[in-house]
Short mmCIF file of C-alpha atoms in Angstrom, two decimals:
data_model
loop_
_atom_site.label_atom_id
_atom_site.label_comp_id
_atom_site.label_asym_id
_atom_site.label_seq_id
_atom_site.Cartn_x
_atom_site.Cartn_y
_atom_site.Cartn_z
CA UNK A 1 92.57 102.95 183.78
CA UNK A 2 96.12 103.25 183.97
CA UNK A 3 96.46 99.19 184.75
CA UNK A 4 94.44 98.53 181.51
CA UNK A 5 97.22 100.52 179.43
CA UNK A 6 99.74 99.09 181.01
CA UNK A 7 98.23 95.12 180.63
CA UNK A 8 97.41 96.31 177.16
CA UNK A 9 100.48 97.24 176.38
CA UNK A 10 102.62 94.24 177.68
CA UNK A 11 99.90 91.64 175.80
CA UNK A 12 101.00 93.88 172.58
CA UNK A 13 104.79 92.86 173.93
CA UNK A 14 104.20 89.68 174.35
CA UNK A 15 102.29 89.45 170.87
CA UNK A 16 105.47 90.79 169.38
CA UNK A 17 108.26 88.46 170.64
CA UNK A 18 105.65 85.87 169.59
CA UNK A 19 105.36 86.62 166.25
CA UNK A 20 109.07 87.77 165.55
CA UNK A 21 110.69 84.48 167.09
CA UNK A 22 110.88 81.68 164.47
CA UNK A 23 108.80 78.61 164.99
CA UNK A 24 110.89 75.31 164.91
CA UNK A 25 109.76 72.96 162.08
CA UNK A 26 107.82 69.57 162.97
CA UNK A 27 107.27 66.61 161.45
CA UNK A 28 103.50 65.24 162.89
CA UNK A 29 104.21 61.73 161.66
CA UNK A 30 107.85 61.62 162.88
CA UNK A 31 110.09 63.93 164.54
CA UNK A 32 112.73 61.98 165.38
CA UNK A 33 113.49 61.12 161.66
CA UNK A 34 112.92 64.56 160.15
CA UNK A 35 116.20 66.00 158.98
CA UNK A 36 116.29 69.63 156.75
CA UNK A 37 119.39 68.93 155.58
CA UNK A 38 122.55 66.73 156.01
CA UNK A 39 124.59 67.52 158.88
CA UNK A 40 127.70 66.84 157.43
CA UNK A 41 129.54 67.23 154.48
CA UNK A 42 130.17 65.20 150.66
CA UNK A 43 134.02 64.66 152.21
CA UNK A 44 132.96 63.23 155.44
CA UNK A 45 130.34 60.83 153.71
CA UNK A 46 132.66 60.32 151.07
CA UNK A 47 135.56 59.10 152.89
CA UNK A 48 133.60 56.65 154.91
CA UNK A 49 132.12 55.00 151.61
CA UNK A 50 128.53 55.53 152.34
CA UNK A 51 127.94 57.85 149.62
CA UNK A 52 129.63 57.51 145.69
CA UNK A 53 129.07 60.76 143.76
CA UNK A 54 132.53 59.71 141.32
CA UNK A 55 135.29 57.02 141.56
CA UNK A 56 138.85 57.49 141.53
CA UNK A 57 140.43 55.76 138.89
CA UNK A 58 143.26 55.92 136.53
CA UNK A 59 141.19 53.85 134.07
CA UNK A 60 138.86 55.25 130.94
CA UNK A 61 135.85 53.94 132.59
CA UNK A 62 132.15 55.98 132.61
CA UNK A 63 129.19 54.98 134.41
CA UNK A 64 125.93 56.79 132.13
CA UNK A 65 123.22 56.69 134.55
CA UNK A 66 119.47 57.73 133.98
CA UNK A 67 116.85 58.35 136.22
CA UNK A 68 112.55 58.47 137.07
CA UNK A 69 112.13 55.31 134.24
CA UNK A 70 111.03 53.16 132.42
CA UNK A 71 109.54 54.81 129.97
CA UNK A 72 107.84 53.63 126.92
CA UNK A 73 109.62 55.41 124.28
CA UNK A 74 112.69 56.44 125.45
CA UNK A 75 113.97 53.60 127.74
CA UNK A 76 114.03 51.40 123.97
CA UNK A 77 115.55 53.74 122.53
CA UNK A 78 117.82 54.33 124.78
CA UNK A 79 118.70 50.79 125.00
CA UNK A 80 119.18 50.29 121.93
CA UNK A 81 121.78 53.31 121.23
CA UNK A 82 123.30 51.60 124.23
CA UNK A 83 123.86 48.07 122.68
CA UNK A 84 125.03 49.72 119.67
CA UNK A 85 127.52 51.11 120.80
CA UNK A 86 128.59 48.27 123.18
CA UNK A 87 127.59 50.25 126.61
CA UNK A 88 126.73 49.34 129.58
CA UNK A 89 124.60 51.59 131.90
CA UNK A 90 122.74 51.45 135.15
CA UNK A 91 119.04 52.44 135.35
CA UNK A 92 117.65 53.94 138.93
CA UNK A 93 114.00 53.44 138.49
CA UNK A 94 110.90 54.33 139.72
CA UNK A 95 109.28 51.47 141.32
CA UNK A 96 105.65 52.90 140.47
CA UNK A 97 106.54 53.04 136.65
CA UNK A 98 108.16 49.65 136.83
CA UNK A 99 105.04 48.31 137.53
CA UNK A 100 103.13 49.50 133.91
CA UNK A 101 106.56 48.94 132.42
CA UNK A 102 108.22 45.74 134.19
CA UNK A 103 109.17 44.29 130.91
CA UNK A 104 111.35 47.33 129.66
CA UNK A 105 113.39 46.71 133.26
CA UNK A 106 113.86 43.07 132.79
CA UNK A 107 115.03 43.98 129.59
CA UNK A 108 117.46 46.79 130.91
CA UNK A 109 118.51 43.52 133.23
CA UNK A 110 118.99 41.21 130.22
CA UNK A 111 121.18 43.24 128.22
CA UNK A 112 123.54 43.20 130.91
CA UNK A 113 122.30 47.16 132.44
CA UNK A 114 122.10 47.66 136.40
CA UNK A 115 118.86 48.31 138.26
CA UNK A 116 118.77 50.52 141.13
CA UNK A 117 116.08 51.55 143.51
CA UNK A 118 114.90 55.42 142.93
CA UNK A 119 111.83 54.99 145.36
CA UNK A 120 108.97 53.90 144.71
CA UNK A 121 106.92 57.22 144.23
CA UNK A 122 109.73 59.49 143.74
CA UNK A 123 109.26 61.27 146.93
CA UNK A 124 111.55 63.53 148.64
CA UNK A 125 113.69 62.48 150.99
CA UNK A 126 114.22 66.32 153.01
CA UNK A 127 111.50 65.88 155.30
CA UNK A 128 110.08 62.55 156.16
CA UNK A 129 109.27 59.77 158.62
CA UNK A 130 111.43 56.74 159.23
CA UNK A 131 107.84 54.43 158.22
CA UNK A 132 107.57 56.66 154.98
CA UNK A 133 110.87 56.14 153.82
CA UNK A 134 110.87 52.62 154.70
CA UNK A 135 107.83 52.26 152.39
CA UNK A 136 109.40 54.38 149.81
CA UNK A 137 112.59 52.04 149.94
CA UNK A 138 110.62 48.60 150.18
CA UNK A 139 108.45 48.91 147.82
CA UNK A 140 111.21 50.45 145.00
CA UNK A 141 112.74 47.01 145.71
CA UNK A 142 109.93 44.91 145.77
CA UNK A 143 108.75 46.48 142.21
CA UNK A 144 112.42 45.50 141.00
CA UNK A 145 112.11 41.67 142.24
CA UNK A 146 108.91 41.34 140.77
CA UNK A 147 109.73 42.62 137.35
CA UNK A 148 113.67 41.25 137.35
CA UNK A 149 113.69 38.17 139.71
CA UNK A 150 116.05 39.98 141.92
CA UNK A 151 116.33 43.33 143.97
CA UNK A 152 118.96 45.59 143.77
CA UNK A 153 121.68 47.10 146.21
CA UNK A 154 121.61 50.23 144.96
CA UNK A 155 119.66 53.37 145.61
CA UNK A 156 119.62 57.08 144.55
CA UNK A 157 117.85 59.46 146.42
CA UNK A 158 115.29 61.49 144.40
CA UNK A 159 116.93 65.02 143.75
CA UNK A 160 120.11 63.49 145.49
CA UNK A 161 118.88 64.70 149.09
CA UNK A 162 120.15 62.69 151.52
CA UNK A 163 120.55 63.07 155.62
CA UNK A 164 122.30 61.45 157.84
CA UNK A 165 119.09 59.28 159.13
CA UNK A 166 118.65 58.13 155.18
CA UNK A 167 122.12 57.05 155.22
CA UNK A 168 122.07 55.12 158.34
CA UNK A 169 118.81 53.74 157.14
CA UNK A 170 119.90 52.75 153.72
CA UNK A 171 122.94 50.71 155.02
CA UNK A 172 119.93 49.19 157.56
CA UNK A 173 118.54 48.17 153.99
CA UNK A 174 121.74 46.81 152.45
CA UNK A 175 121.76 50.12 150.07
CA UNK A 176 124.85 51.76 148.48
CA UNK A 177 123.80 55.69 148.38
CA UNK A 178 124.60 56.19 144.34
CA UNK A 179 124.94 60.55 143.53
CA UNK A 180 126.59 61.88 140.36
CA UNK A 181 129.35 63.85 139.60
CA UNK A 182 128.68 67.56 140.18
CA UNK A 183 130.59 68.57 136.92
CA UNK A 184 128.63 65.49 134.92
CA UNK A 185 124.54 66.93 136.22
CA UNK A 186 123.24 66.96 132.54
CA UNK A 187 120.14 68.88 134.12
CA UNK A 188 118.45 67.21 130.73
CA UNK A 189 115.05 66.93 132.47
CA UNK A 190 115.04 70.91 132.21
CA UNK A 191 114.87 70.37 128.02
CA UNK A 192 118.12 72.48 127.61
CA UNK A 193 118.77 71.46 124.16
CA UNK A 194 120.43 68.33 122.65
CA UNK A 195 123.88 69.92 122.10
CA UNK A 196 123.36 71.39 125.58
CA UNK A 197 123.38 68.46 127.25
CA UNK A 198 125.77 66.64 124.79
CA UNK A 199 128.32 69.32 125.48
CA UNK A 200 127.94 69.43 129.25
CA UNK A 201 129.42 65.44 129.10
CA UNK A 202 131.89 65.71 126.32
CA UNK A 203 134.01 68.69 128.05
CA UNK A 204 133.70 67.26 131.34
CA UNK A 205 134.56 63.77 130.61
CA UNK A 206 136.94 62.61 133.33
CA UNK A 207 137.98 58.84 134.48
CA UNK A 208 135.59 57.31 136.93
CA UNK A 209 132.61 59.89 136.65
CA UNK A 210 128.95 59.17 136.87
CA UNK A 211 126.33 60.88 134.52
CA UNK A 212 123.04 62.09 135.67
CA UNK A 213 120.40 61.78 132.88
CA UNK A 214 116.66 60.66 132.75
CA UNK A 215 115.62 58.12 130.41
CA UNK A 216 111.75 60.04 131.42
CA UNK A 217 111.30 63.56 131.07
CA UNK A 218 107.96 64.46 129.82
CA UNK A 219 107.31 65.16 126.12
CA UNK A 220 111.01 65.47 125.42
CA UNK A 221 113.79 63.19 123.68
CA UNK A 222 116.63 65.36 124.04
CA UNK A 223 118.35 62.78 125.94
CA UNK A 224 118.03 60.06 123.33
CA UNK A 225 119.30 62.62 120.43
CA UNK A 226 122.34 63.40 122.38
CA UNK A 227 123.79 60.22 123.15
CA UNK A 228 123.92 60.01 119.85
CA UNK A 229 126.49 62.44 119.71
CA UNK A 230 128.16 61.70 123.53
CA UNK A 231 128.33 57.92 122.62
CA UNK A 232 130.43 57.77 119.63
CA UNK A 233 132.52 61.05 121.10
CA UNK A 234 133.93 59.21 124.15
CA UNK A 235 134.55 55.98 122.31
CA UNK A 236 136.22 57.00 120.08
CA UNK A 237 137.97 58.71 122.83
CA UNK A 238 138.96 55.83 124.05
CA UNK A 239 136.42 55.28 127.39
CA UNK A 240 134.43 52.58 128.45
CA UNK A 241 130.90 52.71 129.50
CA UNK A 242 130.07 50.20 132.58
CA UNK A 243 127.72 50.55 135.18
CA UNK A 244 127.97 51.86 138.52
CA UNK A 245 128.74 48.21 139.97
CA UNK A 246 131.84 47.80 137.77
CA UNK A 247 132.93 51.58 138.05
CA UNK A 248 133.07 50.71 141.91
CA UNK A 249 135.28 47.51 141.06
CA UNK A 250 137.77 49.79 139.79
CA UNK A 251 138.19 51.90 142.73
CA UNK A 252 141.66 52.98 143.23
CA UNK A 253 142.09 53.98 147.33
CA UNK A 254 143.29 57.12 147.85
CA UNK A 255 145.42 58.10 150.80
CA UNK A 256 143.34 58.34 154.05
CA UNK A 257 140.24 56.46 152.73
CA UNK A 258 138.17 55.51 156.08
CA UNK A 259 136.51 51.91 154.72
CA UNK A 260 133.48 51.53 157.10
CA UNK A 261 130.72 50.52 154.52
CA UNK A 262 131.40 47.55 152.49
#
């Protein structure tokens, strides 16, 4: 009797440690890839060049930028505002939607706009295997080549996760890792409010920042009703609007810049 309690009691030991100990997170289709978060920080990626979130410069340059399209209403629109006011702007689409829309991204193309790759499915980039994200990246780019003639070398991770696996991979691909300025995330796909998001860009307007808007958020065309205030604003401000390609033209180096990804 007395070795039952005691083998009772060290199985409800045993069951304790068990439970309270953490279980390490797998990845079934690919451990070796899976990453939870990046292991090192914007400055270290920064410095080396493989990821742009702004670009120094003493120029009055602004790359707009908008995300998860085409869409059918808002990418003309959009376009149009764009080539009224003599703007250029870069586009990271959605290689799924650029196959019902391929027309409205050979038009973004036409009008003198960048394409970049956003993924084909907009899937996150946190936790996922090498062949997934291969997929994801090949088939963002192969939607672009068939709508556009040609692919693209740039590519923004969906929500802007990135590791340090997606980054090696990406420069694998020929793929510049595009972010956004933290002081310039419009957050517009959260319907704010026009003057909202207007308001966010006009008081942060710096030299050499990049925008983050959507030209598709559901059932909403804040986006298109504010650049109608932010585009006039900063031109008559005096700033440009180019697209990512150009803002990266006018790099100035800073002091201590490591170039390792050209």
């Amino acid at each position: 009797m007395k070795y039952n309690r005691l083998l009772s009691a060290g199985i409800a030991v045993s069951l304790l440690c068990i439970s309270s100990c953490p279980i390490p997170y797998m990845n079934a289709q690919d451990t070796s890839y899976a990453s939870p978060a990046p292991t090192k920080g914007r400055a270290y990626y920064e410095e080396r060049g493989d990821i742009v979130w702004e670009v120094p410069t003493h120029r009055k340059l602004i790359a707009l930028t908008f995300d998860d399209g085409p869409d059918e209403s808002n990418t003309p629109a959009i376009l149009d505002l764009l080539k009224k006011y003599d703007a250029k702007a870069t586009f990271f689409v959605v290689g799924s939607r650029v196959e019902k829309l391929p027309h409205l991204v050979k038009r973004e193309r036409e009008e003198g706009h960048e394409v970049g790759n956003h993924t084909f499915l907009h899937s996150s980039f946190q936790y996922i295997s090498r062949s997934k994200a291969l997929s994801e990246l090949d088939q963002g780019q192969a939607s672009i080549v068939r709508a556009t003639g040609a692919g693209t070398h740039l590519f923004r991770p969906p929500g802007g996760s990135y590791t340090d696996s997606l980054v090696k991979l990406s420069k694998e691909k020929g793929l510049k890792i595009i972010l956004w300025s933290w002081h310039q995330d419009t957050q517009d796909w959260r319907k704010p409010g026009i003057h909202r998001i207007a308001n966010k860009v006009l008081r942060n307007a710096r030299n050499g920042d990049i925008v983050l808007m959507h030209d598709y958020v559901h059932q909403s065309t804040q986006t298109v009703e504010a650049l109608k205030i932010i585009l006039p604003e900063l031109k008559q401000r005096g700033y440009s609007f180019v697209t990512v390609s150009e803002l990266l033209s006018n790099r100035e180096k800073p002091d201590g810049l490591i170039e390792v990804n050209k």
